[in-house]
PDB file of C-alpha atoms in Angstrom:
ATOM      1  CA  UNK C   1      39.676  62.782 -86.305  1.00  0.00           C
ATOM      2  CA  UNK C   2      36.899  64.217 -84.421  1.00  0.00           C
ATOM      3  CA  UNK C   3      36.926  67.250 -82.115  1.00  0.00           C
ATOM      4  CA  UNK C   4      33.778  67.232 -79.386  1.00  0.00           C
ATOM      5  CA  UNK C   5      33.113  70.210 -77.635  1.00  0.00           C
ATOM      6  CA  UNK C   6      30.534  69.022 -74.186  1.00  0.00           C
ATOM      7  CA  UNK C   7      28.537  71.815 -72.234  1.00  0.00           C
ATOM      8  CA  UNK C   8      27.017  71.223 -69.287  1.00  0.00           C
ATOM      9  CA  UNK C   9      23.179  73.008 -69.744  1.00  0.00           C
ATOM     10  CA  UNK C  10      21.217  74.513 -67.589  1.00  0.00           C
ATOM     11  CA  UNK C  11      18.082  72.043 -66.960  1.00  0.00           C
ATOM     12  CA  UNK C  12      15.697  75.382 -67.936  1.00  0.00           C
ATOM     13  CA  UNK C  13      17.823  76.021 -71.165  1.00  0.00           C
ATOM     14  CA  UNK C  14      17.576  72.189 -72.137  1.00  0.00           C
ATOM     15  CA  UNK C  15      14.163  71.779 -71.694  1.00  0.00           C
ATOM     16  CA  UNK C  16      13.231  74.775 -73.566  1.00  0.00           C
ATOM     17  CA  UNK C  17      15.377  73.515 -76.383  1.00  0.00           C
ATOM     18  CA  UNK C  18      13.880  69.582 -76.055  1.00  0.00           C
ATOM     19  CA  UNK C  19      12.426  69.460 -79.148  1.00  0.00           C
ATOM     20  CA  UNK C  20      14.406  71.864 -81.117  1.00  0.00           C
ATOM     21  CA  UNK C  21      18.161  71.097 -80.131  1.00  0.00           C
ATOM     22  CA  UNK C  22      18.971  72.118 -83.367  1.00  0.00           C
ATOM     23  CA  UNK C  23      18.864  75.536 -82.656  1.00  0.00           C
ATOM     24  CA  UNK C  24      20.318  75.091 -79.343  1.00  0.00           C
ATOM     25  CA  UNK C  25      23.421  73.906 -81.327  1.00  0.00           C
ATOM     26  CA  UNK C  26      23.091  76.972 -83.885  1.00  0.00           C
ATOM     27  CA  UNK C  27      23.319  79.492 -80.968  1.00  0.00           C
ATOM     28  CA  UNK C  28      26.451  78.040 -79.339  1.00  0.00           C
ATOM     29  CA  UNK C  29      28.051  77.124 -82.755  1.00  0.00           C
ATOM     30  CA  UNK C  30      27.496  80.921 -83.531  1.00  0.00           C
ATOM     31  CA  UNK C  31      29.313  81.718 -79.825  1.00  0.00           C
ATOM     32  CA  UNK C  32      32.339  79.338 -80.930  1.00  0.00           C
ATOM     33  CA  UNK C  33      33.146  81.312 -84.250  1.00  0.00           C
ATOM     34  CA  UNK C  34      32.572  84.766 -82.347  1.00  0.00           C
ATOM     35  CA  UNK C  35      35.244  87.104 -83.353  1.00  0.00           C
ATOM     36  CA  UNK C  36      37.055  88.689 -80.800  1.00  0.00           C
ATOM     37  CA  UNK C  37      35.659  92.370 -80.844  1.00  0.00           C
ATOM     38  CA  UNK C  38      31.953  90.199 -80.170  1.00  0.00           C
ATOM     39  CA  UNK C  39      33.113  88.110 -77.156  1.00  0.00           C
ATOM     40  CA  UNK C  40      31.727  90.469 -74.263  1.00  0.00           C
ATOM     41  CA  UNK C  41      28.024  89.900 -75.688  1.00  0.00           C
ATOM     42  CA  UNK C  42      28.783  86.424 -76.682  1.00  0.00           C
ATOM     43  CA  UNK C  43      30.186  85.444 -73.014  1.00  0.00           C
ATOM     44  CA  UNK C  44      27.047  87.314 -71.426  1.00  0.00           C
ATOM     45  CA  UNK C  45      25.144  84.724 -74.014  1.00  0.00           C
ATOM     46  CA  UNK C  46      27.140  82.096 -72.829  1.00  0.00           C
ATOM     47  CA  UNK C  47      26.886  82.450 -69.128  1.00  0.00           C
ATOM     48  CA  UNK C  48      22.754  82.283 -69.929  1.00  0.00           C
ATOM     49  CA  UNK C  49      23.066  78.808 -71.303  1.00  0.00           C
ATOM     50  CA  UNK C  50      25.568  76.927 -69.721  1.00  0.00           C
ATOM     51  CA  UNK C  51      26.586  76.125 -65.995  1.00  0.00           C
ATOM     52  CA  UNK C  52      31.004  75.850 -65.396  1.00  0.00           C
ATOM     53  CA  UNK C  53      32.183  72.857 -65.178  1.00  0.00           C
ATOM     54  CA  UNK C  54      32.938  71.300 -61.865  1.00  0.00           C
ATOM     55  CA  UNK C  55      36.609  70.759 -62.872  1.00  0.00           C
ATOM     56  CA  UNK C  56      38.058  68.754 -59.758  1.00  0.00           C
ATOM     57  CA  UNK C  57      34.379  66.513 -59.811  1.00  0.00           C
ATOM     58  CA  UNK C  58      34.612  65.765 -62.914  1.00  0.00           C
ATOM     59  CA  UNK C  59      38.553  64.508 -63.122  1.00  0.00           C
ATOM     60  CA  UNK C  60      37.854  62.916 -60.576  1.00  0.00           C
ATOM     61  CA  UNK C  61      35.012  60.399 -61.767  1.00  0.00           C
ATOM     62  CA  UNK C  62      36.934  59.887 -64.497  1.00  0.00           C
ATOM     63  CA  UNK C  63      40.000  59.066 -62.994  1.00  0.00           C
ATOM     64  CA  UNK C  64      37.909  56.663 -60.810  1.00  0.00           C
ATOM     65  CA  UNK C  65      36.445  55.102 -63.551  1.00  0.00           C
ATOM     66  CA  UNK C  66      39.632  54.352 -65.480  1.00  0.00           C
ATOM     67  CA  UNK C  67      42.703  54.159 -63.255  1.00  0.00           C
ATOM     68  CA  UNK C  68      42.820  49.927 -63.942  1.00  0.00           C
ATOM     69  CA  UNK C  69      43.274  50.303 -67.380  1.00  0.00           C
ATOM     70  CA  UNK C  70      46.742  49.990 -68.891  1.00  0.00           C
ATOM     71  CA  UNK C  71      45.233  52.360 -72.179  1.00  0.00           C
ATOM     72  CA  UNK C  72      44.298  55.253 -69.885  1.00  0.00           C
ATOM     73  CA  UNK C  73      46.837  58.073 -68.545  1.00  0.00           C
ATOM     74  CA  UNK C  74      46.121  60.679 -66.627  1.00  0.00           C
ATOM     75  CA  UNK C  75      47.844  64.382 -66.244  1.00  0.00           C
ATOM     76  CA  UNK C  76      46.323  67.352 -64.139  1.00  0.00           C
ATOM     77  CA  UNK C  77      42.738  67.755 -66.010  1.00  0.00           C
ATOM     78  CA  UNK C  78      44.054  65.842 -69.463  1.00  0.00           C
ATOM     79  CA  UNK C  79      42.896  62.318 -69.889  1.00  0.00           C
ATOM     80  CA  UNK C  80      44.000  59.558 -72.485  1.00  0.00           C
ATOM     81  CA  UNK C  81      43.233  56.785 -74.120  1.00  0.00           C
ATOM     82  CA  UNK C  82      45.516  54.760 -76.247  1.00  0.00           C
ATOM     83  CA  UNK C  83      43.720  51.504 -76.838  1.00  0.00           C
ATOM     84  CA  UNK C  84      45.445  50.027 -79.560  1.00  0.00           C
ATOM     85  CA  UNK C  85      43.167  46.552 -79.303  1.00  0.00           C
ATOM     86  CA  UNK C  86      40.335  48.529 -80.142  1.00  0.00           C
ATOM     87  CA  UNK C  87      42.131  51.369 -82.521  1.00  0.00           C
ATOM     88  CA  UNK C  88      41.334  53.934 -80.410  1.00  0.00           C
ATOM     89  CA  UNK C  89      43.108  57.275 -79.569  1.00  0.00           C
ATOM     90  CA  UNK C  90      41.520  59.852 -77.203  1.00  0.00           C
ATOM     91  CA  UNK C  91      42.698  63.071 -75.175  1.00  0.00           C
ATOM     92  CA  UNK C  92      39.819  64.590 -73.040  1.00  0.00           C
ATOM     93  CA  UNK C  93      40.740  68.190 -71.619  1.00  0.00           C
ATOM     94  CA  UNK C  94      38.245  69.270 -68.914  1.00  0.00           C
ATOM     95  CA  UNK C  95      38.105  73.089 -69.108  1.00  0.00           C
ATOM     96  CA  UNK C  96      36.088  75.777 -66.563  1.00  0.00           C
ATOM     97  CA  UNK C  97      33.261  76.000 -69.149  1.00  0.00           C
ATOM     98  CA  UNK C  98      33.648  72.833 -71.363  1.00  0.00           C
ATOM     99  CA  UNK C  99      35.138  69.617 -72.353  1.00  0.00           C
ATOM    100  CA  UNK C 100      36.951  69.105 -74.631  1.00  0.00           C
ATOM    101  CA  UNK C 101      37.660  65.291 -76.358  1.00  0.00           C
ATOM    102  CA  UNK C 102      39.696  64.727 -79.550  1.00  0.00           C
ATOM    103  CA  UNK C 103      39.163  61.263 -80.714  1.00  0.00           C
ATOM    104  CA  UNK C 104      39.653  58.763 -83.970  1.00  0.00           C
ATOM    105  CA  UNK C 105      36.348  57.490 -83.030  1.00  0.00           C
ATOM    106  CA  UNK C 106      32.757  58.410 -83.479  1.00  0.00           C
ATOM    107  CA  UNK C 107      32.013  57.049 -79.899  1.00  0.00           C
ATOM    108  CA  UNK C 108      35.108  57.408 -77.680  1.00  0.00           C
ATOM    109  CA  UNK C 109      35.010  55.450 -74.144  1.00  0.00           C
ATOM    110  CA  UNK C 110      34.792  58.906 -72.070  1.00  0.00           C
ATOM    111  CA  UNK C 111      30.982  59.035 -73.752  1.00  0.00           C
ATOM    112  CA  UNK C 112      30.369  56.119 -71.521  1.00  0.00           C
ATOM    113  CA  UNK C 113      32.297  57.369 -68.131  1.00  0.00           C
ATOM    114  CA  UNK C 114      30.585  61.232 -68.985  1.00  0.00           C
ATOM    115  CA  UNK C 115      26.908  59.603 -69.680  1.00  0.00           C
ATOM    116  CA  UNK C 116      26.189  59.831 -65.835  1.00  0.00           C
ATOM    117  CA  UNK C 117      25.791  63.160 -65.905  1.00  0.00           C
ATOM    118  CA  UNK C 118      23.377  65.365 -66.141  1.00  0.00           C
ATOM    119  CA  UNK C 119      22.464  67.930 -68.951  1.00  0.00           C
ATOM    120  CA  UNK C 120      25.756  67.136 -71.057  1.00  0.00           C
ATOM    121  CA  UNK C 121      25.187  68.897 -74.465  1.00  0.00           C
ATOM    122  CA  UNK C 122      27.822  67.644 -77.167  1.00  0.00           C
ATOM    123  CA  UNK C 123      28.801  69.480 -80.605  1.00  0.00           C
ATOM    124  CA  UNK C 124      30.992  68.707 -83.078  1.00  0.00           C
ATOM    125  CA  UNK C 125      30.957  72.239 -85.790  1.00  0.00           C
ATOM    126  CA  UNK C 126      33.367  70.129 -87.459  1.00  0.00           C
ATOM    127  CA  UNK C 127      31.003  67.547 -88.336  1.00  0.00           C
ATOM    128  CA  UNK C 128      27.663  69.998 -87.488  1.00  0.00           C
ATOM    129  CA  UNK C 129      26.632  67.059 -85.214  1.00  0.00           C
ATOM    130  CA  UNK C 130      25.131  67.641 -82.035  1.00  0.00           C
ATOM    131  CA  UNK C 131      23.309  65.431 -79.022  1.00  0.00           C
ATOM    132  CA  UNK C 132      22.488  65.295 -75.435  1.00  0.00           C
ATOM    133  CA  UNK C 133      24.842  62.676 -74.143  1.00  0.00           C
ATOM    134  CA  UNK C 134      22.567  60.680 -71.770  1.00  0.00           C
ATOM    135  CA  UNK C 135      19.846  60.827 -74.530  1.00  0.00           C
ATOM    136  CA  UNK C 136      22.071  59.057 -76.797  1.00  0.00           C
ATOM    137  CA  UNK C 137      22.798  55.800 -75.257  1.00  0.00           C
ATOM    138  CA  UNK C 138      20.293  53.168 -74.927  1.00  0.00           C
ATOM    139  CA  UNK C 139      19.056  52.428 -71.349  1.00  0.00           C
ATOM    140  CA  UNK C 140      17.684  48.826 -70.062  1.00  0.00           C
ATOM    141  CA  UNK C 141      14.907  48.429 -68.010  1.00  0.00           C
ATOM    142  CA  UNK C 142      16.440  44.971 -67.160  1.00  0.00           C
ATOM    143  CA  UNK C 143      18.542  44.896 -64.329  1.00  0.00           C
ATOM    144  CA  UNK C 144      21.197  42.420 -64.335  1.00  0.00           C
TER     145      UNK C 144
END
């Protein structure tokens, strides 16, 4: 099971970090495992990085994209996938300052719905894996 955490970057942030995302990961993995007497400073840090989500936008896109699905349900900001034909099982959360998707797959189909946007920075501190969503899927020049 895999457990993705996706920030939405400020474009100065991510282009500072462009060849060194690495350490863009390292700074918000250290903000995840703040302990609570370090939040304050950690938040402050936070807030420099990352814009808040646009909850209602985002839901709904993604509502949009997969209301004529018979896998997909749908509850307040909680989105799922139970795809059995393709052995998948997804819940996406969309949170103020994050999303959230647990997933049985290394590639769950919210990637796709969440690639059109912009600046989407994705960790997993389980896994120390880390990528800028629209970076990560390929993109044809071939219009069909």
């Amino acid at each position: 099971m895999r457990e993705f955490y996706i920030f939405e970057i400020k474009e100065n942030v991510l282009k500072n970090y462009k060849y060194n995302y690495e350490e863009l990961y390292n700074l918000i993995e250290r903000i995840h495992y703040l302990r609570d007497e370090d939040l304050v400073l950690g938040f402050s840090i936070f807030n420099s990085l990352v814009i808040p989500i646009n909850k209602d936008e985002y839901n709904e896109y993604i509502k949009r994209q997969n209301l004529d699905s018979e896998n997909y349900i749908c509850y307040n900001y909680t989105h799922t996938i139970n795809d059995f034909y393709f052995s998948e099982s997804t819940k996406m959360t969309i949170n103020n300052t994050h999303i959230k998707i647990k997933t049985n797959k290394n590639i769950p189909s919210f990637f796709y719905n969440l690639k059109n946007f912009k600046n989407l920075f994705v960790c997993d501190f389980e896994n120390k894996d880390y990528f800028v969503l629209e970076e990560s899927f390929y993109t044809s020049c071939i219009n069909a």
